[in-house]
Amino acid sequence: MKQIIVDGLKYRYPGAETLALHDVSFEISKGELIGVIGRNLSGKSTLCQSFVGLVPHFYRGAYGGKVIIDGIEVKKSTIREMSRIVGMVFQNPFTQISGSKETVYEEVAFGLENIGVRRSEMIERVEQALEMMDMERYKDRSPFDLSGGQMQRLAIASMIAMKPQVIVLDEPTSQLDPQGAEDVFQAVERLSHEGWTVIVVEHKLEKIAQYADKVLLLDGGRRVDFEIPSKVFSRGDLEKHGVTAPVYTRVCRALDCRMKDSDVYPVTLDAACEVLKKCP
Amino acid sequence: MSLIQVKNLSFSYDKKRPVLADITLDLDGRSTAIVGQNGAGKTTFVKLLKGLLKPDFGEIHIGKTSVKEATVASLARKVGLVFQNPDEQIFKGTVRDEVMFGALNLGQDKETAETRAREALERVGLGHLSETNPQDLSLSEKKRVSIASVVAMDPEIIIFDEPTIAQDHAGKEQIKHLIRGLQEQNKLVMTIIHDMDFVAECFERTLVFNEGKLLMDGLTRDVFSRQDVLHQAHLEPPSVTQLGKKLGFAETFLTVKELVSGLRNGGNR
């Protein structure tokens, strides 16, 4: 069964003249890692907010179509209920730290305390979340004494301790240095291998190409494509939709070197290297 | 010609742990990227250049002016700094007023400030938003407003802190174009940046900071050929450089065009 079904989703913010999302449909299976790409204002963040119910319950506006997550229709549910199913992490790690806890460990426990989880279960869930994010060694540190990448992994750990079914990350690495960004993506990949469904909005297309199972390309609030990365990034009209292909793909395209027995270009360093070595 | 001279510069916030230690370098007119991990001292370094912080030891000269002796106001004419977070900079009610503010403060008359603001906004692709409240803009637009504000002040030296954050393809192209235009106006353009592909395409010279020290200072191509230095600073070369190396080329490629032509010609493998 599909875990997320988006069917004919249309949405217009109050007072806006144009639709932010225009008849968007796709389905996601449990455990898939989905990259959402597109130019700014293409509808990526609005789509993220439609999973957790901020669209339409908080922003109001005109809404049509359906978003169904784990069998629950978002429009008929509440933000409160949806936020137990869908966990979100935003761009800026600083704004997601509570500021009231002295250690990383307590910070991860904070959300669980708020919903009254038993102590023994709390300890188990905090330790599991820290391990998943490779953050155990920082558990006694102050959250403000972390690098950007560590802080973002702390934000993700705090969210996964709440055990959501779906994880939505809106440009989680934009403020991080290269090492921090890579660490976050490796952590996200572990989540997906553990069976979590992950949706990540990202401008770093090399990372999406490397880690995502599928890519959703949006433009002007419409779905342009929803396919495996090599298919999306091999589209000839990508730039028309405000996106450039990864460097590796652009090099292979310029030399017309395609993947073996296929009409798509490679999208990762290793695949490009292999293809270019054999390409006449 | 040397525009900025830095000699034995050291700085620490708490007077215990040094954030920068013994930095010596000369900056000329070449566009310069400053790279390194979060916490390497990059932002502290540019704040010192602008006189927002005062060195514990060492000297900084902007032209003939010693930063230690100059006021922040007098340095503002020479050095413009665009902060990483535009919310630290933006406070006016309209985009136009925001972009005019710095220029007016430098003593320009209203008409000149308005013309400069209009031109600067056109250069970052936001000419159509001059009457909008900056708080209603997206992060990528706010970042470009804060860039325009500094460009409108027309300083000789312009320093960006992570200009490409939140920018999509079009936004990045706009910033690339702006940087090239500023260089043509003979301004020194410097930027702190994590996006190595952008560095490779836009900057002639690169400074690598690591744990408060200047690990390497050289032509961008030479810096990206030094895998050992990049590794020590926890950085990776640009994607195109990595692909070239993996394919066995001895050259360090900085653009897709260079690598493609290297592959077409057989190159030095």
PDB file of C-alpha atoms in Angstrom, chain B residues 12 69-70 92-93 95 99 116 131 147 164 169 230-231:
ATOM      1  CA  SER B  12      39.719  35.873  20.246  1.00  0.00           C
ATOM      2  CA  GLU B  69      42.560  53.903  14.004  1.00  0.00           C
ATOM      3  CA  ALA B  70      39.659  54.337  11.596  1.00  0.00           C
ATOM      4  CA  LYS B  92      13.013  49.422   6.506  1.00  0.00           C
ATOM      5  CA  GLY B  93       9.403  49.372   5.323  1.00  0.00           C
ATOM      6  CA  VAL B  95      12.705  47.482  -0.482  1.00  0.00           C
ATOM      7  CA  VAL B  99      18.490  49.784  -0.398  1.00  0.00           C
ATOM      8  CA  ARG B 116      21.876  54.015  -7.076  1.00  0.00           C
ATOM      9  CA  GLU B 131       7.657  49.105  -3.277  1.00  0.00           C
ATOM     10  CA  ILE B 147      23.330  42.545  -1.519  1.00  0.00           C
ATOM     11  CA  THR B 164      24.295  31.662  -2.777  1.00  0.00           C
ATOM     12  CA  HIS B 169      19.722  28.322 -10.555  1.00  0.00           C
ATOM     13  CA  LEU B 230      41.396  20.413   1.172  1.00  0.00           C
ATOM     14  CA  HIS B 231      41.195  17.189   3.118  1.00  0.00           C
TER      15      HIS B 231
END
